[in-house]
Amino acid sequence: YHIVNMVSNCPFDCSYCFKGMFGRTYRQRSPGNVLAELEELGKSHGVTNVYFVDDLFTASVKWLKEFCNGIVDRGLDIRWQCPARVDTVTPELLELMYRAGCREIHYGVEAGNEEVLHLVNKHSSLDSVRQAVSWTKQAGMLTRGCFMLGLPSDTERSMRQTIRLACDLDLDEAD
């Protein structure tokens, strides 16, 4: 996979995240700019697989639709994967992403306990995690869940819940 840095910063306020290097401002390259880079990578270097480095790749539905439709319209033959938040995807969006070549999504699940998710300001629920993973699988994509143990307020019980969730979800990979 070729890695494309989207140069963005997260506007969310998860308590465990370090914002000291880039701050909290969210910047996003234009879909046209990214599409042009993908075309160049394909023509000049034969790149057909890309991993996007952007914690909020799915944050702007408008941007993502324009990007995915651009891949389809330009006939780009690429396969790609990206990280995403579980609260930013829908079945329709995932189907469009699949048509545009997305084959794997990495979700920052973090914890398997609702209280811990709330206390670290994750702004997602276990139901939204389960739903996003299910929708992603239905769209035909692989799923990876990213988890953390030892978050503020984590206990032995809540960490066991996180491990249990990682095992119980229909994930292809967990880390």
Short mmCIF file of C-alpha atoms in Angstrom, two decimals:
data_model
loop_
_atom_site.label_atom_id
_atom_site.label_comp_id
_atom_site.label_asym_id
_atom_site.label_seq_id
_atom_site.Cartn_x
_atom_site.Cartn_y
_atom_site.Cartn_z
CA TYR A 1 0.00 0.00 0.00
CA HIS A 2 1.05 3.54 -0.75
CA ILE A 3 0.31 5.90 2.14
CA VAL A 4 -1.35 9.24 1.39
CA ASN A 5 -1.26 11.80 4.19
CA MET A 6 -4.42 13.84 4.15
CA VAL A 7 -2.97 16.51 6.50
CA SER A 8 -5.90 16.83 8.82
CA ASN A 9 -6.42 17.35 12.50
CA CYS A 10 -9.35 16.18 14.54
CA PRO A 11 -11.86 18.71 15.91
CA PHE A 12 -13.18 16.18 18.45
CA ASP A 13 -12.12 16.34 22.07
CA CYS A 14 -11.30 12.76 23.11
CA SER A 15 -9.40 13.15 26.38
CA TYR A 16 -6.66 10.60 25.56
CA CYS A 17 -5.60 12.27 22.32
CA PHE A 18 -2.52 14.53 22.09
CA LYS A 19 -3.24 17.69 20.11
CA GLY A 20 0.00 19.52 20.92
CA MET A 21 1.72 18.97 17.58
CA PHE A 22 -0.93 20.08 15.09
CA GLY A 23 -3.69 21.56 17.22
CA ARG A 24 -7.43 21.04 16.91
CA THR A 25 -8.07 22.76 13.59
CA TYR A 26 -9.45 20.43 10.95
CA ARG A 27 -7.96 20.96 7.51
CA GLN A 28 -8.83 18.83 4.53
CA ARG A 29 -7.32 18.65 1.06
CA SER A 30 -9.82 19.10 -1.74
CA PRO A 31 -11.21 15.97 -3.38
CA GLY A 32 -9.80 17.14 -6.71
CA ASN A 33 -6.33 17.51 -5.24
CA VAL A 34 -6.38 14.00 -3.79
CA LEU A 35 -7.82 12.53 -7.00
CA ALA A 36 -5.08 14.21 -9.05
CA GLU A 37 -2.45 12.70 -6.74
CA LEU A 38 -4.02 9.26 -7.10
CA GLU A 39 -4.01 9.58 -10.88
CA GLU A 40 -0.36 10.63 -10.85
CA LEU A 41 0.62 7.79 -8.52
CA GLY A 42 -1.12 5.31 -10.80
CA LYS A 43 0.40 6.65 -14.02
CA SER A 44 3.93 7.34 -12.79
CA HIS A 45 4.43 4.60 -10.24
CA GLY A 46 1.79 1.93 -10.93
CA VAL A 47 0.23 2.40 -7.48
CA THR A 48 -3.03 0.49 -7.19
CA ASN A 49 -3.40 0.22 -3.38
CA VAL A 50 -3.55 3.19 -1.04
CA TYR A 51 -3.91 3.71 2.70
CA PHE A 52 -5.19 7.16 3.65
CA VAL A 53 -3.73 8.61 6.85
CA ASP A 54 -6.62 10.68 8.16
CA ASP A 55 -8.42 9.98 11.42
CA LEU A 56 -11.48 11.77 10.03
CA PHE A 57 -11.55 10.49 6.48
CA THR A 58 -15.32 10.05 6.74
CA ALA A 59 -16.05 13.22 8.74
CA SER A 60 -17.42 15.28 5.85
CA VAL A 61 -20.09 13.40 3.93
CA LYS A 62 -20.03 16.04 1.18
CA TRP A 63 -16.25 15.69 0.76
CA LEU A 64 -16.36 11.89 0.85
CA LYS A 65 -19.16 11.66 -1.73
CA GLU A 66 -17.33 14.03 -4.06
CA PHE A 67 -14.12 12.01 -3.62
CA CYS A 68 -15.78 8.61 -4.19
CA ASN A 69 -17.80 9.84 -7.16
CA GLY A 70 -14.58 11.33 -8.57
CA ILE A 71 -12.86 7.94 -8.41
CA VAL A 72 -15.79 6.31 -10.21
CA ASP A 73 -16.15 9.12 -12.78
CA ARG A 74 -12.42 9.10 -13.59
CA GLY A 75 -12.37 5.33 -13.84
CA LEU A 76 -9.52 5.03 -11.34
CA ASP A 77 -8.70 1.40 -10.68
CA ILE A 78 -7.46 1.58 -7.10
CA ARG A 79 -8.13 -0.26 -3.88
CA TRP A 80 -7.90 1.73 -0.70
CA GLN A 81 -8.45 1.67 3.02
CA CYS A 82 -8.93 4.34 5.64
CA PRO A 83 -9.60 4.98 9.31
CA ALA A 84 -13.07 6.18 10.31
CA ARG A 85 -15.22 7.06 13.28
CA VAL A 86 -18.19 4.74 13.82
CA ASP A 87 -20.53 7.71 14.17
CA THR A 88 -19.77 9.08 10.69
CA VAL A 89 -20.78 6.17 8.45
CA THR A 90 -24.11 5.07 6.97
CA PRO A 91 -24.98 2.06 4.82
CA GLU A 92 -25.34 4.29 1.75
CA LEU A 93 -21.99 5.95 2.31
CA LEU A 94 -20.26 2.60 2.83
CA GLU A 95 -21.76 1.22 -0.39
CA LEU A 96 -20.48 4.27 -2.29
CA MET A 97 -17.04 3.85 -0.72
CA TYR A 98 -16.99 0.20 -1.81
CA ARG A 99 -17.94 1.15 -5.40
CA ALA A 100 -15.04 3.62 -5.32
CA GLY A 101 -12.56 0.91 -4.29
CA CYS A 102 -12.53 1.01 -0.48
CA ARG A 103 -11.90 -2.48 0.82
CA GLU A 104 -11.07 -1.97 4.50
CA ILE A 105 -12.00 0.45 7.26
CA HIS A 106 -10.20 0.87 10.59
CA TYR A 107 -12.50 2.01 13.38
CA GLY A 108 -11.24 3.65 16.56
CA VAL A 109 -13.47 1.77 18.96
CA GLU A 110 -11.20 2.37 21.97
CA ALA A 111 -13.31 0.85 24.79
CA GLY A 112 -15.98 -1.77 25.40
CA ASN A 113 -17.63 0.10 28.27
CA GLU A 114 -20.17 2.92 27.76
CA GLU A 115 -19.04 4.83 30.85
CA VAL A 116 -15.39 4.82 29.78
CA LEU A 117 -16.38 6.00 26.28
CA HIS A 118 -18.36 8.83 27.85
CA LEU A 119 -15.62 9.83 30.30
CA VAL A 120 -12.99 10.08 27.54
CA ASN A 121 -15.36 12.17 25.38
CA LYS A 122 -15.43 9.63 22.54
CA HIS A 123 -19.01 10.59 21.55
CA SER A 124 -19.85 7.10 20.34
CA SER A 125 -21.76 4.21 21.84
CA LEU A 126 -21.34 0.47 21.78
CA ASP A 127 -24.49 0.27 19.67
CA SER A 128 -22.96 2.62 17.09
CA VAL A 129 -19.82 0.46 17.07
CA ARG A 130 -21.80 -2.71 16.45
CA GLN A 131 -23.91 -1.00 13.80
CA ALA A 132 -20.93 0.46 11.89
CA VAL A 133 -19.10 -2.88 11.86
CA SER A 134 -22.23 -4.67 10.64
CA TRP A 135 -22.90 -2.11 7.90
CA THR A 136 -19.27 -2.25 6.78
CA LYS A 137 -19.36 -6.04 6.51
CA GLN A 138 -22.66 -5.85 4.59
CA ALA A 139 -21.02 -3.42 2.15
CA GLY A 140 -18.33 -6.06 1.48
CA MET A 141 -15.40 -4.45 3.27
CA LEU A 142 -12.95 -5.77 5.83
CA THR A 143 -13.03 -4.22 9.29
CA ARG A 144 -10.32 -3.48 11.83
CA GLY A 145 -11.11 -2.33 15.34
CA CYS A 146 -8.57 -0.34 17.34
CA PHE A 147 -8.83 -0.62 21.12
CA MET A 148 -7.11 0.87 24.16
CA LEU A 149 -6.60 -0.61 27.60
CA GLY A 150 -5.81 1.58 30.59
CA LEU A 151 -7.82 4.62 29.58
CA PRO A 152 -8.66 7.10 32.35
CA SER A 153 -11.32 5.51 34.57
CA ASP A 154 -10.61 2.02 33.18
CA THR A 155 -10.89 -0.79 35.71
CA GLU A 156 -10.08 -4.46 35.42
CA ARG A 157 -13.77 -5.06 34.72
CA SER A 158 -14.03 -2.41 31.99
CA MET A 159 -10.82 -3.62 30.34
CA ARG A 160 -12.25 -7.15 30.28
CA GLN A 161 -15.36 -5.70 28.63
CA THR A 162 -13.14 -4.09 25.98
CA ILE A 163 -11.40 -7.40 25.30
CA ARG A 164 -14.76 -9.17 25.16
CA LEU A 165 -16.11 -6.60 22.68
CA ALA A 166 -13.03 -6.99 20.48
CA CYS A 167 -13.63 -10.75 20.43
CA ASP A 168 -17.40 -10.56 19.94
CA LEU A 169 -17.48 -8.04 17.08
CA ASP A 170 -17.32 -9.46 13.57
CA LEU A 171 -13.93 -7.84 12.96
CA ASP A 172 -11.30 -9.11 10.54
CA GLU A 173 -8.53 -7.60 12.69
CA ALA A 174 -8.26 -6.03 16.12
CA ASP A 175 -5.40 -4.14 17.66
#
